[in-house]
Amino acid sequence: MSIIKALDILNQNGVVAFPTETVYGLGAKIDSDEALKKIFSTKERPFFDPLIVHVDTIDKAKACFKHWNPVAECMAKNFWPGPLTIVMEKSELISDVITSGLSSVGVRIPDHPVALELLQKIKIPLAAPSANKFGKTSPTSAAHVKKEFLETVYVLESDIPCQIGIESTVLLVRNNLDISILRPGLIVKSEIEKILIQNKVSYQWKETVDKKESPGHLKHHYMPEIPFVICRNPHMKVKDVGQIVDQRLSALPDEVEGVKILKPGKPVSKIEFLKLAETPQQAAREIYSQLRTASERKPDLLCLALLKDYSAGPDAEMWDSVLDRLFKAASLVID
Ligand code: TXA
Ligand code: MG
């Protein structure tokens, strides 16, 4: 029943939120500029930030791109359906509204049965950014989306949770097979490398990314409703955290690249401390939900103290992806 309603709304140039294995997406058919523009207006998202296109088959992905190549073939065969977005030159199927005027497009096959059923039935690929207001915490449940848009957006629900919990890895594949990670995720560089080498595919990492190649890359993002700080010093006393925040937050700008920097309105007294799970996979699954739940208790401040060195050991790359989201969500980092 609900999928029929979702199809109906999409076919009438509307937007629908749907679950993926990473986060909930806010989808529109790629052949309707009217619907695509509704994604931007609903999210209050600036037009410079391009959207990811979702498909259910590799053939449909190929149709979104101007060229296909052995790197894309290898990535698609090994990681799709899954949390990897491939960015390459776009075909004429892809509207400039999706790509913010860029000549490239990001495409992925999500690994969630409800998303796949929706994509199979609608037949047209769906452009879908995360279903949250611009710059805010991404949603990992239907309830998060409903709260975010105050029930104005139809949400396709599912009992199957967002297993990954943070957004897909975004991999730029250039025509000369130079590749770069534009956004880290749980599919990490060493894993990509391993698969390409195993399959004897030629490629070259390019570490420097032109600003034009990745316009949506902002310093702040994923911001919760309550000001959030990260403390790198695990021995710092609670009262010192409050004091430092009182001193330093007021000196921060009100806005960076269009994203509002939250600050406490009064001296900090009530602090909610977040705790990271033991493994990066579990931490990724929980962090957005933790930021939302802790904010609902209406403290003056959310604080995460980094209790260990996450940059060492076999899980370092995955931790790096989790911390990427947390550092962007934070108004301030205290050393
Ligand atoms: O896991 C995900 O990727 C989720 C789910 C819903 O699939 N989607 C998602 O979309 O995170 P969004 O719009 O919140 O993030 C898309 C980001 C953009 O901000 C940009 O950084 C990058 O992907 N991106 C998309 N298309 C691009 C392009 N053509 N060139 C460079 N970067 C691009
Ligand atoms: Mg997003």
PDB file of N, CA, C and O and ligand atoms in Angstrom, residues 43 45 129-130 132 136 138 167 183 221-222, ligand 2:
ATOM      1  N   LYS A  43      14.586  20.808   1.316  1.00  0.00           N
ATOM      2  CA  LYS A  43      15.774  20.735   2.179  1.00  0.00           C
ATOM      3  C   LYS A  43      16.365  22.104   2.508  1.00  0.00           C
ATOM      4  O   LYS A  43      17.274  22.203   3.321  1.00  0.00           O
ATOM      5  N   ARG A  45      18.238  23.579   0.477  1.00  0.00           N
ATOM      6  CA  ARG A  45      19.616  23.279   0.060  1.00  0.00           C
ATOM      7  C   ARG A  45      20.036  24.232  -1.047  1.00  0.00           C
ATOM      8  O   ARG A  45      19.289  24.454  -1.990  1.00  0.00           O
ATOM      9  N   PRO A 129      19.278  13.182  -2.127  1.00  0.00           N
ATOM     10  CA  PRO A 129      20.227  13.532  -1.071  1.00  0.00           C
ATOM     11  C   PRO A 129      19.690  12.982   0.247  1.00  0.00           C
ATOM     12  O   PRO A 129      18.580  12.450   0.293  1.00  0.00           O
ATOM     13  N   SER A 130      20.462  13.114   1.317  1.00  0.00           N
ATOM     14  CA  SER A 130      19.953  12.692   2.616  1.00  0.00           C
ATOM     15  C   SER A 130      18.723  13.546   2.978  1.00  0.00           C
ATOM     16  O   SER A 130      18.664  14.724   2.636  1.00  0.00           O
ATOM     17  N   ASN A 132      17.299  15.467   5.136  1.00  0.00           N
ATOM     18  CA  ASN A 132      17.385  16.398   6.274  1.00  0.00           C
ATOM     19  C   ASN A 132      17.506  17.804   5.723  1.00  0.00           C
ATOM     20  O   ASN A 132      17.862  17.992   4.559  1.00  0.00           O
ATOM     21  N   LYS A 136      22.219  19.910   8.325  1.00  0.00           N
ATOM     22  CA  LYS A 136      21.789  19.276   9.582  1.00  0.00           C
ATOM     23  C   LYS A 136      22.100  17.777   9.603  1.00  0.00           C
ATOM     24  O   LYS A 136      22.440  17.183   8.585  1.00  0.00           O
ATOM     25  N   SER A 138      21.933  13.888   9.441  1.00  0.00           N
ATOM     26  CA  SER A 138      21.221  12.999   8.516  1.00  0.00           C
ATOM     27  C   SER A 138      20.293  12.062   9.291  1.00  0.00           C
ATOM     28  O   SER A 138      20.577  11.711  10.427  1.00  0.00           O
ATOM     29  N   GLU A 167      26.719   8.280   5.362  1.00  0.00           N
ATOM     30  CA  GLU A 167      26.547   8.325   3.919  1.00  0.00           C
ATOM     31  C   GLU A 167      27.643   7.548   3.181  1.00  0.00           C
ATOM     32  O   GLU A 167      28.737   7.345   3.706  1.00  0.00           O
ATOM     33  N   ARG A 183      34.354  11.898  -0.552  1.00  0.00           N
ATOM     34  CA  ARG A 183      33.746  11.830   0.789  1.00  0.00           C
ATOM     35  C   ARG A 183      34.041  10.448   1.351  1.00  0.00           C
ATOM     36  O   ARG A 183      33.686   9.446   0.729  1.00  0.00           O
ATOM     37  N   HIS A 221      28.627  20.554   8.601  1.00  0.00           N
ATOM     38  CA  HIS A 221      27.570  19.745   8.020  1.00  0.00           C
ATOM     39  C   HIS A 221      27.021  18.903   9.172  1.00  0.00           C
ATOM     40  O   HIS A 221      27.626  18.895  10.228  1.00  0.00           O
ATOM     41  N   TYR A 222      25.943  18.192   8.966  1.00  0.00           N
ATOM     42  CA  TYR A 222      25.453  17.192   9.941  1.00  0.00           C
ATOM     43  C   TYR A 222      25.196  17.787  11.331  1.00  0.00           C
ATOM     44  O   TYR A 222      25.259  17.102  12.345  1.00  0.00           O
TER      45      TYR A 222
HETATM   46 MG    MG B   2      23.503  15.100   3.231  1.00  0.00          MG
END
